[in-house]
Amino acid sequence: KQEVTQIPAALSVPEGENLVLNCSFTDSAIYNLQWFRQDPGKGLTSLLLIQSSQREQTSGRLNASLDKSSGRSTLYIAASQPGDSATYLCAVKGGFQKLVFGTGTRLLVSP
Amino acid sequence: NAGVTQTPKFQVLKTGQSMTLQCAQDMNHEYMSWYRQDPGMGLRLIHYSVGAGITDQGEVPNGYNVSRSTTEDFPLRLLSAAPSQTSVYFCASSPGPSSYEQYFGPGTRLTVT
């Protein structure tokens, strides 16, 4: 059974720092990995989608990497801002529609 | 496009009551899913559908019923609500299987007393 772990569970940094969020998964037979952002009381916003054949994806200050063989992904946020404060979720898609989520990293960026 | 919409945003039920959570998408996506989100457990798949008339169970299907009569709508029915079903429910859709991105609705916060 696929299990997804995100470390750390919470992270607090001062504005301007570069930071890395980690995601690991136990079964490397995945179709893709998706990073989401969730603001308190809100839905999920898709940030980046990495297909299983890709190594990384970039969008603005965000860069996500995927190492399928080791079961790891990282989300790199450059020059963090207070507006980046949110919970970040990673999810892997195995068979068909089955998206398996981690429990998230809660990020707080202080001015 | 409105994307994925869910109603209601909030709902309080008494134990034993039934209700339907509504989900609709206007992107002509074939694939739709329901997830629940509980503290410390992440999101878990309840039911999913790969097209009109076709549904299947996810990880935590007990106590829930779904049907898919149109491409646009995918309602989730709670047959007899229990306090263990207190959760935030998210509907998602995707244009295709496997490699495609999933889009999520804003969620329904359900409390069962």
PDB file of N, CA and C in Angstrom, chain A residues 38 41-44, chain B residues 4-10 21-22 34-35 87-91 104-110:
ATOM      1  N   GLN A  38      -2.627  24.618   0.359  1.00  0.00           N
ATOM      2  CA  GLN A  38      -3.935  24.755   0.980  1.00  0.00           C
ATOM      3  C   GLN A  38      -3.870  25.852   2.025  1.00  0.00           C
ATOM      4  N   GLY A  41      -8.910  26.681   5.896  1.00  0.00           N
ATOM      5  CA  GLY A  41     -10.332  26.695   5.577  1.00  0.00           C
ATOM      6  C   GLY A  41     -10.652  26.736   4.099  1.00  0.00           C
ATOM      7  N   LYS A  42      -9.653  26.525   3.266  1.00  0.00           N
ATOM      8  CA  LYS A  42      -9.868  26.621   1.816  1.00  0.00           C
ATOM      9  C   LYS A  42      -9.603  25.279   1.138  1.00  0.00           C
ATOM     10  N   GLY A  43      -9.829  25.283  -0.178  1.00  0.00           N
ATOM     11  CA  GLY A  43      -9.558  24.080  -0.964  1.00  0.00           C
ATOM     12  C   GLY A  43      -8.094  23.977  -1.348  1.00  0.00           C
ATOM     13  N   LEU A  44      -7.810  23.063  -2.263  1.00  0.00           N
ATOM     14  CA  LEU A  44      -6.445  22.806  -2.696  1.00  0.00           C
ATOM     15  C   LEU A  44      -6.170  23.505  -4.015  1.00  0.00           C
TER      16      LEU A  44
ATOM     17  N   VAL B   4     -14.475  23.482 -10.552  1.00  0.00           N
ATOM     18  CA  VAL B   4     -15.190  22.513  -9.733  1.00  0.00           C
ATOM     19  C   VAL B   4     -15.924  23.268  -8.623  1.00  0.00           C
ATOM     20  N   THR B   5     -17.226  23.089  -8.556  1.00  0.00           N
ATOM     21  CA  THR B   5     -18.014  23.767  -7.528  1.00  0.00           C
ATOM     22  C   THR B   5     -18.651  22.745  -6.599  1.00  0.00           C
ATOM     23  N   GLN B   6     -18.779  23.135  -5.332  1.00  0.00           N
ATOM     24  CA  GLN B   6     -19.365  22.249  -4.325  1.00  0.00           C
ATOM     25  C   GLN B   6     -20.379  23.027  -3.500  1.00  0.00           C
ATOM     26  N   THR B   7     -21.485  22.375  -3.195  1.00  0.00           N
ATOM     27  CA  THR B   7     -22.472  22.937  -2.285  1.00  0.00           C
ATOM     28  C   THR B   7     -22.985  21.852  -1.354  1.00  0.00           C
ATOM     29  N   PRO B   8     -23.308  22.188  -0.100  1.00  0.00           N
ATOM     30  CA  PRO B   8     -23.105  23.496   0.525  1.00  0.00           C
ATOM     31  C   PRO B   8     -21.657  23.682   0.971  1.00  0.00           C
ATOM     32  N   LYS B   9     -21.310  24.844   1.475  1.00  0.00           N
ATOM     33  CA  LYS B   9     -19.968  25.083   2.036  1.00  0.00           C
ATOM     34  C   LYS B   9     -19.878  24.518   3.452  1.00  0.00           C
ATOM     35  N   PHE B  10     -20.955  24.630   4.197  1.00  0.00           N
ATOM     36  CA  PHE B  10     -21.006  24.138   5.569  1.00  0.00           C
ATOM     37  C   PHE B  10     -22.324  23.399   5.778  1.00  0.00           C
ATOM     38  N   LEU B  21     -24.125  15.752  -0.746  1.00  0.00           N
ATOM     39  CA  LEU B  21     -23.178  16.813  -1.067  1.00  0.00           C
ATOM     40  C   LEU B  21     -23.097  16.903  -2.594  1.00  0.00           C
ATOM     41  N   GLN B  22     -23.231  18.137  -3.084  1.00  0.00           N
ATOM     42  CA  GLN B  22     -23.248  18.319  -4.529  1.00  0.00           C
ATOM     43  C   GLN B  22     -21.863  18.699  -5.045  1.00  0.00           C
ATOM     44  N   TRP B  34     -14.211  11.876  -4.981  1.00  0.00           N
ATOM     45  CA  TRP B  34     -14.525  12.478  -3.678  1.00  0.00           C
ATOM     46  C   TRP B  34     -13.459  12.053  -2.673  1.00  0.00           C
ATOM     47  N   TYR B  35     -12.982  13.045  -1.893  1.00  0.00           N
ATOM     48  CA  TYR B  35     -12.014  12.808  -0.836  1.00  0.00           C
ATOM     49  C   TYR B  35     -12.563  13.388   0.462  1.00  0.00           C
ATOM     50  N   SER B  87     -16.060  15.813   8.876  1.00  0.00           N
ATOM     51  CA  SER B  87     -14.847  15.935   8.076  1.00  0.00           C
ATOM     52  C   SER B  87     -15.035  17.092   7.097  1.00  0.00           C
ATOM     53  N   VAL B  88     -13.994  17.353   6.334  1.00  0.00           N
ATOM     54  CA  VAL B  88     -14.088  18.268   5.203  1.00  0.00           C
ATOM     55  C   VAL B  88     -14.032  17.421   3.943  1.00  0.00           C
ATOM     56  N   TYR B  89     -14.993  17.624   3.070  1.00  0.00           N
ATOM     57  CA  TYR B  89     -15.125  16.804   1.870  1.00  0.00           C
ATOM     58  C   TYR B  89     -14.741  17.623   0.636  1.00  0.00           C
ATOM     59  N   PHE B  90     -13.877  17.029  -0.182  1.00  0.00           N
ATOM     60  CA  PHE B  90     -13.429  17.675  -1.409  1.00  0.00           C
ATOM     61  C   PHE B  90     -13.790  16.824  -2.605  1.00  0.00           C
ATOM     62  N   CYS B  91     -14.282  17.505  -3.618  1.00  0.00           N
ATOM     63  CA  CYS B  91     -14.536  16.880  -4.900  1.00  0.00           C
ATOM     64  C   CYS B  91     -13.418  17.297  -5.852  1.00  0.00           C
ATOM     65  N   PHE B 104      -9.359  20.592  -7.763  1.00  0.00           N
ATOM     66  CA  PHE B 104     -10.189  20.409  -6.584  1.00  0.00           C
ATOM     67  C   PHE B 104     -11.197  21.529  -6.394  1.00  0.00           C
ATOM     68  N   GLY B 105     -12.353  21.171  -5.831  1.00  0.00           N
ATOM     69  CA  GLY B 105     -13.338  22.150  -5.425  1.00  0.00           C
ATOM     70  C   GLY B 105     -12.970  22.771  -4.097  1.00  0.00           C
ATOM     71  N   PRO B 106     -13.757  23.746  -3.616  1.00  0.00           N
ATOM     72  CA  PRO B 106     -13.430  24.476  -2.388  1.00  0.00           C
ATOM     73  C   PRO B 106     -13.741  23.718  -1.111  1.00  0.00           C
ATOM     74  N   GLY B 107     -14.483  22.613  -1.196  1.00  0.00           N
ATOM     75  CA  GLY B 107     -14.748  21.795  -0.014  1.00  0.00           C
ATOM     76  C   GLY B 107     -16.082  22.079   0.651  1.00  0.00           C
ATOM     77  N   THR B 108     -16.561  21.053   1.366  1.00  0.00           N
ATOM     78  CA  THR B 108     -17.751  21.157   2.218  1.00  0.00           C
ATOM     79  C   THR B 108     -17.352  20.701   3.610  1.00  0.00           C
ATOM     80  N   ARG B 109     -17.559  21.580   4.586  1.00  0.00           N
ATOM     81  CA  ARG B 109     -17.241  21.230   5.981  1.00  0.00           C
ATOM     82  C   ARG B 109     -18.488  20.669   6.628  1.00  0.00           C
ATOM     83  N   LEU B 110     -18.456  19.385   6.996  1.00  0.00           N
ATOM     84  CA  LEU B 110     -19.619  18.692   7.550  1.00  0.00           C
ATOM     85  C   LEU B 110     -19.368  18.341   9.002  1.00  0.00           C
TER      86      LEU B 110
END
